[in-house]
Amino acid sequence: MQPPFGFLFDIDGVLVRGRTPIPAARKAFQKLLNSQRQFSVPVVFVTNAGNCLHQKKADQLSHVLGVPISQDQVIMSHSPLQMFKHYHDKHVLVSGQGPLLDIAKHLGFHQLITIDRLQEIYPLLDMIDHERRPKVLHTPAVELPKIEAIVLFGEPVRWETNLQLIIDVLLTSGYPGNPYSQSAYPHIPVLACNMDLMWMAEAQSPRFGHGTFMLCLENIYKKITGNELRYEALIGKPSEVTYHYAEYLIRMQAAAKQWKKPIRTLYAVGDNIMTDIYGANLYNRYLEENSRAGSKACVQAKAAGGTGSSTVSQEDDIDNPWESELASASATRCLSILVCTGVSNPHTEVPSDTRKSITETVFHGHRDFRFDPALVEPDHVVTDVDAAVDLIFQLENFAPDENRRTP
C-alpha cells in the first residue's frame, strides 16, 4: 500500500550526537523497512551540516543506521545553492571547513578562492596571531581578480582570520588589498548556509554553530560601518527553499517506486526549535497559503521579514529538470515533531505564556527571521526518533509490511 506521507529527518541531535549514534535511531529505521528490506516510506535527511559532500554524509548515515542511504536522500545546508546559477560563474570567496572547493564545484561554482588562499596572497591582513605575522614585507605575487560574492558554508576553524578577511573583502568592494572605501555600501553579495546558533554534539550542553559566527560577523560589520550586513540569501533550515527542495526529493522517491498518488503530508523530525520546528512550521504555512492561493508561488530563500530578497521562481533561467519541479508543491501540510535528545528542552525553551515579550535570549533564530510563537510550537513532542516513527505510523494507521497493515 502506498503511503501518503514522507519523513524529513534532522541528523545531529536526532540520529547522532557528534560521532556517537543515538540508540533509538537504528531501532527506528528498522521499522521503516518493508519485508524486502527497502524503505516503505519516502525518507529525506535534512541537515544544516555543510562540511562534506553529499555522498560522504550518505555513507556515514548508512553506517550509523544500518540501512543503505543514497546521496539523493541527503540535503546539506548548501544543497539549494545549485539553484543560484547567477553566481556560479562569478569569482567567489568561500568560508567554512572541510573540502570547500570540492563542495562548491559540486554545486556548480567555477571561480573560487578560500580564506586560506586569500591569507597567503595578502599575509599582512591577518595580524591577530603574532606567530603568523610575516617576518618580511613583500608585494603580493598574484594579482587577484575582484571578488564578486561571498559564500559562507559553515563555521570556520580560525574565526579571527575569517572575520578579518571577510570584513576586508566587504569594505573594499572585493579588492581586499586596497584601503577601506566609504562607497563600499551596499556591499557585494553574501550568501550564507546554516544559521544554527548552536548544535548538539557529545558535550552535555550545546556548542556554537555557524549562526554564532554569523552573529559575530554581523555585529563587527555594523560596529565598523554603522550599516547592517545584508544577505542575498539565507539557506538551510529554517528557510523555505530547503524544505521545498526536500519535498522535491520525496516526490522523486515516490516516482521511482511508480506510486501514482501524491505525497500529501510531510513529517519533519528535529531537535532544535529555532531551526527544525520553526522551519517545518514556516513551510507548513507556505503550503497553506499556496493552497489557498491556488497558484504556483515562488520559492523564497528567506522568510518574510528579511533584510534582502532572493527568490527562485518559474520565470528564472531553469536548466535542470528538478528545478522546474521545485516550482510546484504537491504536499498540503508539513507537521513538526520535536525529539528530546538534542538541543531543545521543550519545557524551558519557550515561555508557557507566549503572549509575553520574547527576548533575544530566548529566540535563538537568525535576526532576519521574525519571531512568531506559532512557528516555534511543535505539533508533537516525543522522547526520541523511535517514538517519533511510532507516533507517525499510528497517526497514519500505517505499517511497513502491507500484510501487517492495520484495518
Coordinates of C-alpha atoms in Angstrom, one line a residue, residues 8-382:
L8 CA 12.2 14.7 6.9
F9 CA 14.8 13.7 9.5
D10 CA 17.3 16.1 11.0
I11 CA 20.6 14.3 11.9
D12 CA 22.5 16.0 14.7
G13 CA 20.6 15.6 18.0
V14 CA 18.1 13.2 16.4
L15 CA 20.2 10.4 14.9
V16 CA 23.6 11.2 16.3
R17 CA 25.4 13.4 18.9
G18 CA 28.7 14.3 17.3
R19 CA 30.0 10.9 16.1
T20 CA 28.0 9.0 18.6
P21 CA 24.8 7.3 17.4
I22 CA 21.7 7.8 19.4
P23 CA 20.5 4.3 20.4
A24 CA 16.9 4.9 19.3
A25 CA 18.0 5.7 15.7
R26 CA 18.9 2.3 14.4
K27 CA 15.8 0.8 16.0
A28 CA 13.6 3.4 14.4
F29 CA 15.0 2.8 10.9
Q30 CA 14.4 -0.9 11.0
K31 CA 10.7 0.0 11.3
L32 CA 10.9 2.0 8.1
L33 CA 11.8 -1.1 6.0
N34 CA 9.4 -3.4 4.4
S35 CA 9.8 -7.2 4.2
Q36 CA 12.2 -6.8 1.2
R37 CA 14.4 -4.5 3.3
Q38 CA 13.5 -1.5 1.3
F39 CA 12.2 1.9 2.5
S40 CA 8.4 1.6 2.7
V41 CA 8.1 5.4 3.1
P42 CA 10.0 8.2 1.3
V43 CA 12.8 9.4 3.6
V44 CA 15.0 12.5 3.3
F45 CA 17.7 13.7 5.7
V46 CA 17.7 17.5 6.1
T47 CA 20.8 18.6 7.9
N48 CA 22.4 22.1 8.4
A49 CA 25.8 20.5 8.3
G50 CA 27.8 21.6 5.3
N51 CA 31.4 20.5 5.7
C52 CA 31.3 17.4 3.4
L53 CA 29.9 16.2 0.1
H54 CA 26.5 14.5 -0.1
Q55 CA 28.0 11.1 -0.7
K56 CA 30.2 11.1 2.4
K57 CA 27.2 12.1 4.5
A58 CA 25.1 9.3 3.0
D59 CA 27.9 6.8 3.7
Q60 CA 28.1 8.0 7.3
L61 CA 24.3 7.6 7.7
S62 CA 24.4 4.1 6.2
H63 CA 27.0 3.1 8.7
V64 CA 25.1 4.6 11.7
L65 CA 21.6 3.4 10.8
G66 CA 22.5 0.0 9.3
V67 CA 20.4 0.7 6.2
P68 CA 21.5 1.8 2.7
I69 CA 21.2 5.6 2.2
S70 CA 21.9 7.2 -1.2
Q71 CA 23.2 10.8 -1.7
D72 CA 19.9 11.7 -3.3
Q73 CA 18.3 11.3 0.2
V74 CA 20.5 13.9 1.8
I75 CA 20.1 17.6 1.9
M76 CA 23.0 19.6 3.3
S77 CA 22.7 23.2 4.2
H78 CA 24.3 24.2 1.0
S79 CA 22.3 22.0 -1.4
P80 CA 19.9 24.7 -2.7
L81 CA 22.9 26.7 -3.9
Q82 CA 22.6 24.6 -7.0
M83 CA 19.7 26.8 -8.0
F84 CA 21.7 30.1 -7.7
K85 CA 23.2 29.9 -11.1
H86 CA 23.6 33.6 -11.3
Y87 CA 26.6 33.2 -9.0
H88 CA 28.2 30.1 -10.5
D89 CA 30.5 32.0 -12.9
K90 CA 31.4 34.8 -10.5
H91 CA 34.7 35.0 -8.6
V92 CA 33.5 33.8 -5.2
L93 CA 35.2 33.7 -1.8
V94 CA 34.2 30.7 0.3
S95 CA 34.4 30.4 4.1
G96 CA 34.0 27.3 6.2
Q97 CA 35.9 24.0 6.7
G98 CA 36.2 20.6 5.0
P99 CA 36.7 20.1 1.3
L100 CA 35.3 23.6 0.4
L101 CA 36.5 23.7 -3.2
D102 CA 35.1 20.2 -3.9
I103 CA 31.8 21.1 -2.3
A104 CA 31.5 24.4 -4.2
K105 CA 32.4 22.9 -7.5
H106 CA 29.9 20.1 -7.0
L107 CA 27.2 22.8 -6.5
G108 CA 28.2 24.5 -9.8
F109 CA 30.7 27.2 -8.8
H110 CA 33.7 27.6 -11.1
Q111 CA 35.9 30.5 -9.9
L112 CA 36.7 30.1 -6.2
I113 CA 39.1 31.3 -3.6
T114 CA 39.3 30.1 0.0
I115 CA 40.2 32.2 3.1
D116 CA 43.4 30.3 3.4
R117 CA 44.5 31.2 -0.1
L118 CA 43.5 34.8 0.4
Q119 CA 45.6 34.9 3.5
E120 CA 48.6 33.5 1.6
I121 CA 48.2 36.2 -1.1
Y122 CA 47.7 39.1 1.5
P123 CA 49.5 37.9 4.7
L124 CA 49.5 41.5 6.1
L125 CA 45.8 41.3 6.5
D126 CA 46.0 38.5 9.2
M127 CA 47.6 40.2 12.2
I128 CA 45.9 38.8 15.3
D129 CA 48.1 35.7 15.7
H130 CA 51.6 37.2 16.3
E131 CA 53.2 33.8 15.3
R132 CA 51.7 34.1 11.8
R133 CA 52.7 37.6 11.1
P134 CA 55.0 37.8 8.1
K135 CA 58.7 38.4 9.0
V136 CA 59.4 40.1 5.7
L137 CA 57.1 42.5 3.9
H138 CA 56.5 41.9 0.2
T139 CA 54.2 42.8 -2.6
P140 CA 51.6 40.1 -3.4
A141 CA 53.0 37.8 -6.2
V142 CA 49.5 37.1 -7.5
E143 CA 47.1 39.8 -8.9
L144 CA 43.7 38.7 -7.6
P145 CA 40.6 39.5 -9.7
K146 CA 37.8 41.2 -8.0
I147 CA 35.9 39.0 -5.5
E148 CA 32.2 39.3 -6.6
A149 CA 30.4 37.4 -3.9
I150 CA 31.0 35.6 -0.6
V151 CA 29.6 32.2 0.3
L152 CA 29.5 31.2 4.0
F153 CA 29.3 27.4 4.1
G154 CA 29.7 26.9 7.8
E155 CA 31.7 27.7 10.9
P156 CA 35.4 28.0 10.1
V157 CA 38.3 26.9 12.3
R158 CA 40.2 30.2 12.7
W159 CA 37.4 32.6 13.4
E160 CA 39.6 35.7 13.8
T161 CA 41.2 35.2 10.4
N162 CA 37.9 34.6 8.6
L163 CA 36.2 37.5 10.3
Q164 CA 39.0 39.9 9.5
L165 CA 39.4 38.9 5.8
I166 CA 35.6 38.8 5.1
I167 CA 35.3 42.3 6.5
D168 CA 38.3 43.3 4.3
V169 CA 36.5 42.0 1.2
L170 CA 33.2 43.7 2.1
L171 CA 34.8 47.1 2.9
T172 CA 36.9 47.2 -0.2
S173 CA 34.2 46.1 -2.7
G174 CA 36.0 42.8 -3.4
Y175 CA 39.6 44.1 -3.5
P176 CA 41.0 43.2 -0.1
G177 CA 44.5 44.6 -0.7
N178 CA 43.1 48.1 -1.1
P179 CA 42.2 50.6 1.7
Y180 CA 38.7 50.6 3.0
S181 CA 36.2 52.6 0.9
Q182 CA 33.3 54.7 2.2
S183 CA 31.5 53.8 -1.0
A184 CA 31.5 50.1 -0.3
Y185 CA 27.9 50.0 0.7
P186 CA 25.7 48.3 -0.3
H187 CA 28.4 45.6 -0.2
I188 CA 29.0 42.7 -2.6
P189 CA 26.5 39.8 -2.2
V190 CA 26.8 37.4 0.7
L191 CA 25.1 34.0 0.7
A192 CA 25.0 32.1 4.0
C193 CA 24.3 28.4 4.7
N194 CA 23.3 27.1 8.1
M195 CA 22.0 29.6 10.6
D196 CA 22.2 27.3 13.7
L197 CA 23.2 29.4 16.7
M198 CA 24.1 26.1 18.5
W199 CA 24.1 22.4 17.8
M200 CA 24.3 19.3 19.9
A201 CA 27.5 17.1 20.0
E202 CA 28.8 14.8 22.7
A203 CA 29.1 17.6 25.3
Q204 CA 26.3 18.0 27.9
S205 CA 25.4 21.5 26.6
P206 CA 25.0 22.8 23.0
R207 CA 28.1 24.0 21.1
F208 CA 28.5 27.2 19.0
G209 CA 27.2 26.8 15.4
H210 CA 27.6 28.8 12.2
G211 CA 24.9 31.1 13.4
T212 CA 27.2 32.3 16.2
F213 CA 29.9 33.0 13.7
M214 CA 27.4 35.0 11.6
L215 CA 26.3 36.9 14.7
C216 CA 29.9 38.0 15.2
L217 CA 30.4 39.0 11.6
E218 CA 27.1 41.0 11.6
N219 CA 28.0 42.9 14.8
I220 CA 31.6 43.6 13.7
Y221 CA 30.4 44.9 10.4
K222 CA 27.8 47.2 11.9
K223 CA 30.2 48.4 14.6
I224 CA 32.7 49.5 12.0
T225 CA 30.3 50.9 9.3
G226 CA 27.1 51.7 11.1
N227 CA 25.3 49.7 8.5
E228 CA 23.5 46.4 8.6
L229 CA 25.2 43.4 6.9
R230 CA 22.8 42.2 4.2
Y231 CA 22.4 38.7 2.9
E232 CA 21.5 37.9 -0.7
A233 CA 20.2 34.6 0.5
L234 CA 20.0 32.6 3.8
I235 CA 19.9 28.9 3.0
G236 CA 19.5 25.8 5.1
K237 CA 16.9 25.3 7.8
P238 CA 14.6 27.1 8.6
S239 CA 14.5 28.7 5.1
E240 CA 11.5 27.6 3.0
V241 CA 13.7 26.8 -0.1
T242 CA 15.4 24.0 1.9
Y243 CA 12.0 22.4 2.7
H244 CA 10.8 22.9 -0.8
Y245 CA 13.9 21.1 -2.1
A246 CA 13.3 18.3 0.5
E247 CA 9.8 17.8 -0.8
Y248 CA 11.1 17.5 -4.3
L249 CA 13.4 14.7 -3.3
I250 CA 10.4 13.0 -1.5
R251 CA 8.4 13.2 -4.8
M252 CA 11.3 11.8 -6.7
Q253 CA 11.5 8.7 -4.4
A254 CA 7.7 8.2 -4.8
A255 CA 8.0 8.5 -8.6
A256 CA 10.9 6.0 -8.7
K257 CA 8.6 3.5 -7.0
Q258 CA 5.9 4.3 -9.6
W259 CA 3.5 5.5 -6.9
K260 CA 0.6 7.3 -8.5
K261 CA -0.9 9.1 -5.6
P262 CA 0.8 12.3 -4.4
I263 CA 2.5 12.6 -1.0
R264 CA 0.3 15.0 0.9
T265 CA 1.9 15.1 4.4
L266 CA 5.5 15.7 5.4
Y267 CA 6.6 14.9 8.9
A268 CA 9.7 16.9 10.0
V269 CA 11.5 15.3 12.9
G270 CA 14.1 17.5 14.7
D271 CA 15.6 18.5 18.0
N272 CA 16.0 22.3 17.5
I273 CA 13.0 24.5 18.0
M274 CA 14.6 27.5 16.2
T275 CA 15.5 25.6 13.1
D276 CA 13.8 22.3 12.7
I277 CA 10.4 23.2 14.3
Y278 CA 10.4 26.8 13.0
G279 CA 11.4 25.7 9.5
A280 CA 8.8 23.0 9.3
N281 CA 6.0 25.2 10.6
L282 CA 7.1 28.0 8.2
Y283 CA 6.9 25.6 5.3
N284 CA 3.5 24.4 6.5
R285 CA 2.3 28.0 6.5
Y286 CA 3.7 28.3 3.0
L287 CA 1.8 25.2 1.9
E288 CA -1.4 26.5 3.4
E289 CA -1.1 29.9 1.7
N290 CA -0.2 28.3 -1.6
S291 CA -3.2 26.0 -1.4
R292 CA -5.5 28.9 -0.6
A293 CA -4.0 31.0 -3.4
G294 CA -4.4 28.1 -5.9
S295 CA -1.3 29.2 -7.8
K296 CA 2.3 28.3 -8.1
A297 CA 4.1 30.7 -5.7
C298 CA 7.8 31.4 -6.0
V299 CA 10.1 29.8 -3.5
Q300 CA 11.6 32.2 -1.0
A301 CA 15.2 31.7 0.1
K302 CA 14.4 33.9 3.1
A303 CA 11.5 34.1 5.5
A304 CA 9.3 37.2 5.4
G305 CA 10.9 40.0 7.3
G306 CA 14.4 39.5 5.9
T307 CA 16.6 42.5 5.1
G308 CA 17.1 41.5 1.5
S309 CA 15.3 39.5 -1.2
S310 CA 16.2 36.4 -3.1
T311 CA 13.8 34.1 -4.9
V312 CA 13.8 31.2 -7.2
S313 CA 10.8 31.3 -9.4
Q314 CA 9.4 29.6 -12.6
E315 CA 10.4 32.6 -14.6
D316 CA 14.1 32.2 -13.7
D317 CA 16.5 30.5 -16.2
I318 CA 16.0 26.9 -15.3
D319 CA 18.2 24.2 -16.9
N320 CA 17.8 21.2 -14.6
P321 CA 14.5 19.2 -14.5
W322 CA 14.4 19.1 -10.7
E323 CA 14.4 22.9 -10.6
S324 CA 11.2 23.1 -12.6
E325 CA 9.7 20.6 -10.3
L326 CA 10.5 22.8 -7.3
A327 CA 8.1 25.4 -8.6
S328 CA 5.1 23.3 -7.7
A329 CA 4.4 21.7 -4.3
S330 CA 2.2 18.6 -4.0
A331 CA 2.2 18.3 -0.2
T332 CA -0.6 20.1 1.6
R333 CA 0.9 20.1 5.1
C334 CA 4.2 19.8 7.0
L335 CA 3.9 18.7 10.6
S336 CA 6.7 19.3 13.1
I337 CA 7.8 16.7 15.7
L338 CA 10.3 17.6 18.4
V339 CA 12.5 15.0 20.0
C340 CA 14.2 15.5 23.3
T341 CA 17.6 14.0 22.5
G342 CA 19.3 17.2 21.3
V343 CA 19.4 21.0 21.6
S344 CA 15.9 21.8 22.8
N345 CA 14.3 21.3 26.1
P346 CA 10.6 21.9 25.3
H347 CA 9.9 22.8 28.9
T348 CA 12.3 25.7 29.1
E349 CA 13.0 26.9 25.5
V350 CA 9.8 29.0 25.1
P351 CA 7.8 30.6 27.9
S352 CA 4.5 29.0 28.7
D353 CA 2.8 32.3 28.1
T354 CA 4.0 33.2 24.7
R355 CA 2.0 36.5 24.7
K356 CA 4.7 38.0 26.9
S357 CA 7.5 39.7 25.2
I358 CA 10.2 37.4 23.8
T359 CA 13.8 38.5 24.4
E360 CA 16.8 37.7 22.2
T361 CA 18.0 35.3 24.9
V362 CA 15.0 33.1 24.1
F363 CA 14.8 33.5 20.4
H364 CA 17.9 31.8 19.0
G365 CA 16.8 32.2 15.4
H366 CA 18.6 34.4 13.0
R367 CA 18.0 38.2 13.2
D368 CA 16.4 38.2 9.7
F369 CA 13.6 35.8 10.8
R370 CA 10.7 37.2 12.7
F371 CA 9.8 35.6 16.0
D372 CA 6.3 34.1 15.9
P373 CA 5.1 32.0 18.8
A374 CA 3.2 29.7 16.4
L375 CA 6.3 28.9 14.5
V376 CA 8.2 27.5 17.5
E377 CA 5.4 25.4 18.8
P378 CA 5.8 21.7 17.6
D379 CA 2.8 19.7 16.6
H380 CA 4.1 16.8 18.7
V381 CA 6.8 16.3 21.3
V382 CA 8.3 12.8 21.8

